[in-house]
GROMACS .gro file of N, CA and C in nm:
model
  321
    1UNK      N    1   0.083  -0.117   0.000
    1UNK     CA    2   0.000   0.000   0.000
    1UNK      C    3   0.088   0.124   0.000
    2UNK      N    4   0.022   0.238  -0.045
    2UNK     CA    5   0.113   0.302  -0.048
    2UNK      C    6   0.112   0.453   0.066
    3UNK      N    7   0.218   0.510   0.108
    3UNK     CA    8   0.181   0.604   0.181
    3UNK      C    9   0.106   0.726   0.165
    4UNK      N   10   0.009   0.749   0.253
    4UNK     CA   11  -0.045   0.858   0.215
    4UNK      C   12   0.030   0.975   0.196
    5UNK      N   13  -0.020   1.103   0.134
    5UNK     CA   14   0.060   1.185   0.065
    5UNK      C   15   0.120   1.314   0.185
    6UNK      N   16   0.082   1.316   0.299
    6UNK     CA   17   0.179   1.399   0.344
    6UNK      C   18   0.256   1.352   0.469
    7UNK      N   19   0.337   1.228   0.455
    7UNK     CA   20   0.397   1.153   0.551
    7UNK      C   21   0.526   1.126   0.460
    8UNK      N   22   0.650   1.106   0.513
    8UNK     CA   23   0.732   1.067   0.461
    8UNK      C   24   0.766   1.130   0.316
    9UNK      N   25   0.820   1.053   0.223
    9UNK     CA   26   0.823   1.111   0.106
    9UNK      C   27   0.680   1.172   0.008
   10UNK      N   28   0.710   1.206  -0.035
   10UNK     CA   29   0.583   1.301  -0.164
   10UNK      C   30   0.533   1.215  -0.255
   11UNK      N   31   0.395   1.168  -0.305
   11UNK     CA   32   0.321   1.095  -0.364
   11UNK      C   33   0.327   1.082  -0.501
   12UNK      N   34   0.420   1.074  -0.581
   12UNK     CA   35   0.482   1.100  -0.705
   12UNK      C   36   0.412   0.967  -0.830
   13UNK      N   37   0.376   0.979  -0.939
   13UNK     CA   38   0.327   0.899  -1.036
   13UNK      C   39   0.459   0.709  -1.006
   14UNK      N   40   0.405   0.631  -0.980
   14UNK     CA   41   0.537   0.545  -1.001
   14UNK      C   42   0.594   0.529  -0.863
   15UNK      N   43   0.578   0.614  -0.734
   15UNK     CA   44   0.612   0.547  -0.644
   15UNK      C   45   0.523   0.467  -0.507
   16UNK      N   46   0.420   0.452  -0.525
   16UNK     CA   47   0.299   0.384  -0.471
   16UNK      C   48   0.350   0.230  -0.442
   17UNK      N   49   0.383   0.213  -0.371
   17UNK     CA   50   0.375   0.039  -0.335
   17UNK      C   51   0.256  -0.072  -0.364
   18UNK      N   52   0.326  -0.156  -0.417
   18UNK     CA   53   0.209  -0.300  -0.402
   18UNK      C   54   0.164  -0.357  -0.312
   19UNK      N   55   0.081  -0.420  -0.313
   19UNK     CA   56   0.005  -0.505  -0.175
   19UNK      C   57   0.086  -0.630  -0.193
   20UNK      N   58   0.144  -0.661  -0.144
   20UNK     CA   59   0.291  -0.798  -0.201
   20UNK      C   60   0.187  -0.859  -0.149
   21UNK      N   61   0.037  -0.900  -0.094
   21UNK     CA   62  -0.046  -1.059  -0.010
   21UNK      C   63  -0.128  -1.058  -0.129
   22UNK      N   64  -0.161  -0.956  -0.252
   22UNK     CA   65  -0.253  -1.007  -0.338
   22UNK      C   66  -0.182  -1.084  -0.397
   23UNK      N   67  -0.275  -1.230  -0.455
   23UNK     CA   68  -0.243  -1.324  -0.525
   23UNK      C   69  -0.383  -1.344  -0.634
   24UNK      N   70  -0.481  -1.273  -0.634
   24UNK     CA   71  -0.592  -1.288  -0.729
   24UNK      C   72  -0.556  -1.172  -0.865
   25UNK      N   73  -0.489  -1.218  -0.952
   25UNK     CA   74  -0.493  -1.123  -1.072
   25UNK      C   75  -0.603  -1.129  -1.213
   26UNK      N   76  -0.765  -1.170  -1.140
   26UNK     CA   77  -0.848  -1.225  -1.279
   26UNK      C   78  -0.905  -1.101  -1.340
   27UNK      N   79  -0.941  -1.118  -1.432
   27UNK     CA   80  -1.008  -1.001  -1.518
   27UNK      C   81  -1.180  -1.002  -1.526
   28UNK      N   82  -1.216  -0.915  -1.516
   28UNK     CA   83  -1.361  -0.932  -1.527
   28UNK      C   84  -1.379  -0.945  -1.703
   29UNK      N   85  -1.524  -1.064  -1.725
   29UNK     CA   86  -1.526  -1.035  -1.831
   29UNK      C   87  -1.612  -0.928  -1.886
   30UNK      N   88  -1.581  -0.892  -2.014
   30UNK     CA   89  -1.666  -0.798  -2.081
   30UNK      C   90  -1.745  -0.824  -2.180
   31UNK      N   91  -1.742  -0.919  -2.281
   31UNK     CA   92  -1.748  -0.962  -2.369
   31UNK      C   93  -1.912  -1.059  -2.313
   32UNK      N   94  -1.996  -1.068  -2.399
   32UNK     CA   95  -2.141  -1.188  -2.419
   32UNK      C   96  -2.163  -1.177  -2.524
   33UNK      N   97  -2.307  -1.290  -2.501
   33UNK     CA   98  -2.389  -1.274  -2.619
   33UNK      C   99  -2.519  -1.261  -2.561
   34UNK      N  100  -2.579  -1.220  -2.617
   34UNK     CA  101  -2.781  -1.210  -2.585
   34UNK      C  102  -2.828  -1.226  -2.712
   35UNK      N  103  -2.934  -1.301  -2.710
   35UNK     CA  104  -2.974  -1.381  -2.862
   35UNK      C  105  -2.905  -1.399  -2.960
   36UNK      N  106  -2.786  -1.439  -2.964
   36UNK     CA  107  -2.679  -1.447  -3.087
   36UNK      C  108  -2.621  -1.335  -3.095
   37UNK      N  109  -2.612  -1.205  -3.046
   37UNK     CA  110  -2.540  -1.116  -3.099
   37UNK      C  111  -2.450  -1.112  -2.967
   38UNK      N  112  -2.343  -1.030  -3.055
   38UNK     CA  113  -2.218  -1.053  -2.914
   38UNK      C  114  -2.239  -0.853  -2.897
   39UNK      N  115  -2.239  -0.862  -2.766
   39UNK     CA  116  -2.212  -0.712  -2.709
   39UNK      C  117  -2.128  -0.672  -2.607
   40UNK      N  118  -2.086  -0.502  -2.603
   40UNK     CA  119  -2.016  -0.497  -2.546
   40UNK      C  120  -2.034  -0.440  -2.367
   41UNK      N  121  -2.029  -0.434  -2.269
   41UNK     CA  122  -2.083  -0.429  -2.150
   41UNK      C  123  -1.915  -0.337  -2.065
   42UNK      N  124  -1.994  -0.273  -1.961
   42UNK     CA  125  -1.868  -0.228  -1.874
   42UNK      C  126  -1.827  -0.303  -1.762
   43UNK      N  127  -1.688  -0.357  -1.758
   43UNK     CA  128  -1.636  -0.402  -1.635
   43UNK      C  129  -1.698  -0.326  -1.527
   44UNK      N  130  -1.754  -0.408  -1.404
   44UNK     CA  131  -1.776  -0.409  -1.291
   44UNK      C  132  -1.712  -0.375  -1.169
   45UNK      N  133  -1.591  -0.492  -1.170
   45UNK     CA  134  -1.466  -0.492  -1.124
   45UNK      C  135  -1.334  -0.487  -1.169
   46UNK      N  136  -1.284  -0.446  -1.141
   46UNK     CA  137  -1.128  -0.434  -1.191
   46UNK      C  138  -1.038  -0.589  -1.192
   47UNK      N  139  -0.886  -0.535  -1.208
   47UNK     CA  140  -0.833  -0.702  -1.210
   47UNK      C  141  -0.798  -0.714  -1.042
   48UNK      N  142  -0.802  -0.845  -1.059
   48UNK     CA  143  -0.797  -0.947  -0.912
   48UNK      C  144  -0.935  -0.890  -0.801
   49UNK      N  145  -1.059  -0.799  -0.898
   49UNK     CA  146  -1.185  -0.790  -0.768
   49UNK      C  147  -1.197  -0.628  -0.720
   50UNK      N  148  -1.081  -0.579  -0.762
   50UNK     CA  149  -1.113  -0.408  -0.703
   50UNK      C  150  -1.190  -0.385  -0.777
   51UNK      N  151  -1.246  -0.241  -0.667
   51UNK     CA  152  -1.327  -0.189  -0.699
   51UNK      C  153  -1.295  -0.094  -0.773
   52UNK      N  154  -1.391  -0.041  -0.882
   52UNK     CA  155  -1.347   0.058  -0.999
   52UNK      C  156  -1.444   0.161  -0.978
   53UNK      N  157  -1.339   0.263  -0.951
   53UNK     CA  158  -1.393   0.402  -0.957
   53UNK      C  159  -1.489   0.471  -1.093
   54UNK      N  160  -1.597   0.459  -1.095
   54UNK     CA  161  -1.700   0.491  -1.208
   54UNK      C  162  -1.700   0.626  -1.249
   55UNK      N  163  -1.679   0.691  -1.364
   55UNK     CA  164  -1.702   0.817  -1.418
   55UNK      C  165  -1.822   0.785  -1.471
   56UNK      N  166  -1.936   0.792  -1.441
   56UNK     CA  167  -2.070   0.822  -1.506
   56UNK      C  168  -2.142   0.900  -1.479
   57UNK      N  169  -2.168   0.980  -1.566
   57UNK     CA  170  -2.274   1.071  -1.533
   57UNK      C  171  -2.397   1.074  -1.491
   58UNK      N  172  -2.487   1.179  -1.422
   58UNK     CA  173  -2.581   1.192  -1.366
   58UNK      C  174  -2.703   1.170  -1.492
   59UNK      N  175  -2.774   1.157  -1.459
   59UNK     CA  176  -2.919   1.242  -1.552
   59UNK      C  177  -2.907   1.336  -1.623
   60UNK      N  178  -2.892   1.450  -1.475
   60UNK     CA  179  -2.909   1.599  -1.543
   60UNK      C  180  -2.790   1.635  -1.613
   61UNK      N  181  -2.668   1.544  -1.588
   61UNK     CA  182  -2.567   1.665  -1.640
   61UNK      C  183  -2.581   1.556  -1.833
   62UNK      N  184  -2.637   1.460  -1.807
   62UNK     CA  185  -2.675   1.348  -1.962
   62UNK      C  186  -2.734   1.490  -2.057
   63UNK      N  187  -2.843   1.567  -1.930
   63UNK     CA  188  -2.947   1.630  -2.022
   63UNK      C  189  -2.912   1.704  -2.047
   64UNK      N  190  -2.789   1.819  -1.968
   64UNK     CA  191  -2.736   1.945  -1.994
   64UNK      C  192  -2.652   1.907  -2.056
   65UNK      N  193  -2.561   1.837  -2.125
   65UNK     CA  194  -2.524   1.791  -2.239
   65UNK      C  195  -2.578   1.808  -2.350
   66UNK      N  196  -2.656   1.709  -2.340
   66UNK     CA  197  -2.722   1.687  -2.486
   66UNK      C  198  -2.853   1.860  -2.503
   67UNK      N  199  -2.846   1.937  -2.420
   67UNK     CA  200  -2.942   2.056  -2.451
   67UNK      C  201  -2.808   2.156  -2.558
   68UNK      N  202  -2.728   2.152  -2.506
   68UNK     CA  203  -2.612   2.263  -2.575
   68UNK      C  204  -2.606   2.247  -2.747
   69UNK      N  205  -2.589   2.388  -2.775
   69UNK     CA  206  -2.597   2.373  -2.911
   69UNK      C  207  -2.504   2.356  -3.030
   70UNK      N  208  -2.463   2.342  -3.123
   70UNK     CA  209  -2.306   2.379  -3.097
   70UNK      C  210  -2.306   2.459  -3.155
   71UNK      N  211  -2.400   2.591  -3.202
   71UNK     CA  212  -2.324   2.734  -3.192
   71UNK      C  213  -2.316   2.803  -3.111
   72UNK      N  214  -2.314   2.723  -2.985
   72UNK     CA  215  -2.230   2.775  -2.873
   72UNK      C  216  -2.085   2.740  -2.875
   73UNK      N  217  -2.062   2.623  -2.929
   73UNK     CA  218  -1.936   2.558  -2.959
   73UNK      C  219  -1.854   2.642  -3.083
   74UNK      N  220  -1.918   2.631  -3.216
   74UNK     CA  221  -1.836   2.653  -3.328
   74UNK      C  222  -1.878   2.778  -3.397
   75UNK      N  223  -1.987   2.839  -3.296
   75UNK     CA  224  -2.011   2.964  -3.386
   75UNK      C  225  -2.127   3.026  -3.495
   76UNK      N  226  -2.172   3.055  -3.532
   76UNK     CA  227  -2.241   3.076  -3.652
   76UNK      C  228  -2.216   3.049  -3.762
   77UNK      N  229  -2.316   2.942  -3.846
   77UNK     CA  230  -2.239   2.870  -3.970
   77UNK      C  231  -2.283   2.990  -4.040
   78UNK      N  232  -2.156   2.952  -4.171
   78UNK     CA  233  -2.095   3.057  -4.253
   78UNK      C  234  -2.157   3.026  -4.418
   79UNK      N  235  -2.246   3.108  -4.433
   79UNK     CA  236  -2.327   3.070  -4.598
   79UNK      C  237  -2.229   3.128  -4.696
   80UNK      N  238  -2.211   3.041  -4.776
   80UNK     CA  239  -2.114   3.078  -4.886
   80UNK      C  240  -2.216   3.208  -4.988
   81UNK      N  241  -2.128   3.280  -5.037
   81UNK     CA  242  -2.208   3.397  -5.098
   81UNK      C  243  -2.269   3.321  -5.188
   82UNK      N  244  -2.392   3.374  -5.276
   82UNK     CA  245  -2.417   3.307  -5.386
   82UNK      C  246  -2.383   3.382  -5.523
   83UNK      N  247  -2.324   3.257  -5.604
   83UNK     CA  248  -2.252   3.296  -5.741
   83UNK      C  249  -2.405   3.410  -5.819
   84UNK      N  250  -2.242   3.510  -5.878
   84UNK     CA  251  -2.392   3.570  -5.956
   84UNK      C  252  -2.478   3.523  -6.097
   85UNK      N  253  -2.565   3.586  -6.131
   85UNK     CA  254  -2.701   3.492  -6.216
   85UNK      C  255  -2.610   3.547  -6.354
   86UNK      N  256  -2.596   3.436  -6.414
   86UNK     CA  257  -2.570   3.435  -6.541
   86UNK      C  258  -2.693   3.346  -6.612
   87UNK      N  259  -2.766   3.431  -6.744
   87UNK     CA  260  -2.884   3.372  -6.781
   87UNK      C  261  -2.815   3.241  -6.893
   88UNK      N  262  -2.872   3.170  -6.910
   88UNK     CA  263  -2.845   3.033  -7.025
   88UNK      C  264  -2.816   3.038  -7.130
   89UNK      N  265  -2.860   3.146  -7.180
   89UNK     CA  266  -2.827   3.174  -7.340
   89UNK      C  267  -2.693   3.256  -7.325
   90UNK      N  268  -2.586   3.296  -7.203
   90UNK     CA  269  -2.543   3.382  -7.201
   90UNK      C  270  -2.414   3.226  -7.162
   91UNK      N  271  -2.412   3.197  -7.046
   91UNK     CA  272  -2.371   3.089  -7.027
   91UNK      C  273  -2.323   2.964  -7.152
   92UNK      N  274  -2.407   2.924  -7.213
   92UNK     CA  275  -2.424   2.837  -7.361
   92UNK      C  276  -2.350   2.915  -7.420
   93UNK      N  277  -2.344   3.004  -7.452
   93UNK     CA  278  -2.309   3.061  -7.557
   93UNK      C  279  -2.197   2.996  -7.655
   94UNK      N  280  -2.230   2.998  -7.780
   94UNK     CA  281  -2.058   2.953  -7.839
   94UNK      C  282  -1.959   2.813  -7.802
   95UNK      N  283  -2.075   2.705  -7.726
   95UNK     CA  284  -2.069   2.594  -7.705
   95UNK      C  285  -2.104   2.514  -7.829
   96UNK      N  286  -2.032   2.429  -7.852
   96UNK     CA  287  -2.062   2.289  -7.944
   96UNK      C  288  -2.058   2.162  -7.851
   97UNK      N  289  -2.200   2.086  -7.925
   97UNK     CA  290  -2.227   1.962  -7.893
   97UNK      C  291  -2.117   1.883  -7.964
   98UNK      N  292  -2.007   1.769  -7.857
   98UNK     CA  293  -1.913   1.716  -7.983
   98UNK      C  294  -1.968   1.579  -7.964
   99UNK      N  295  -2.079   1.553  -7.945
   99UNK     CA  296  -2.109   1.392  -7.909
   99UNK      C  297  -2.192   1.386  -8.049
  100UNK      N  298  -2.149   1.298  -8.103
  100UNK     CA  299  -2.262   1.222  -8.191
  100UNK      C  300  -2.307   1.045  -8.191
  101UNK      N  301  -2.444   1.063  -8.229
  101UNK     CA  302  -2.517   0.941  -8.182
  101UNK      C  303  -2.522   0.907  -8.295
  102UNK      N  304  -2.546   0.753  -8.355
  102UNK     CA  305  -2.604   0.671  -8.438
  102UNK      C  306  -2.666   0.576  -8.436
  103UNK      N  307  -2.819   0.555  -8.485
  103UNK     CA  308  -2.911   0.447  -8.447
  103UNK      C  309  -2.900   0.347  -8.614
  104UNK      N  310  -2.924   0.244  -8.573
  104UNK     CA  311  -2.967   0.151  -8.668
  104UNK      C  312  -3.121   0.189  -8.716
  105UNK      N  313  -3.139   0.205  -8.810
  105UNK     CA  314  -3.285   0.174  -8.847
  105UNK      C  315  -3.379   0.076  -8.924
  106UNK      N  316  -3.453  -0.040  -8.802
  106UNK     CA  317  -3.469  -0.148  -8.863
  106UNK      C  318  -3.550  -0.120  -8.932
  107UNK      N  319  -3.619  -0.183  -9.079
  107UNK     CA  320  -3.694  -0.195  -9.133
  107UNK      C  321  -3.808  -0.279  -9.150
   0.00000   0.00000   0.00000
């Protein structure tokens, strides 16, 4: 175990001691199936039975999530100007068709 952080030395990433009496190192599984399909599920317990500290969210903060918009996030989307009106006959202009077709004509 390791010492708490204001006794002795300073609580640094990497210097925490082991429990040298654990001997259970199993894994919880994650992995099933329910009617033929295989899914995926969250570990329970950790390896050898600890307990795992859960980050899950509440309800409300699920709902105050999902209420935000994201032009609160990214802003006001940006409409590209629109190209100006060129009429068809103006456009066409001085174009040639270079495709030519040929049908059989049965008799």
């Amino acid at each position: 175990m390791s010492s708490p952080p204001g006794r002795g030395r300073p609580f640094l990433p990497g210097s925490a001691l082991r429990d040298a009496t654990k001997t259970s190192f199993h894994r919880s599984q994650t992995l099933d199936y329910r009617n033929g399909c295989a899914f995926f599920r969250l570990p329970t317990v950790g390896i050898g039975g600890e307990q795992l500290h859960v980050n899950q969210l509440s309800e409300a903060e699920l709902d105050e999530l999902s209420s935000i918009r994201p032009t609160l996030t990214y802003g006001q989307a940006k409409r590209a100007p629109p190209s100006d009106f060129i009429p068809a006959y103006v456009a066409f202009d001085k174009k040639v068709m270079d495709q030519w077709a040929e049908n059989d004509v049965i008799s």
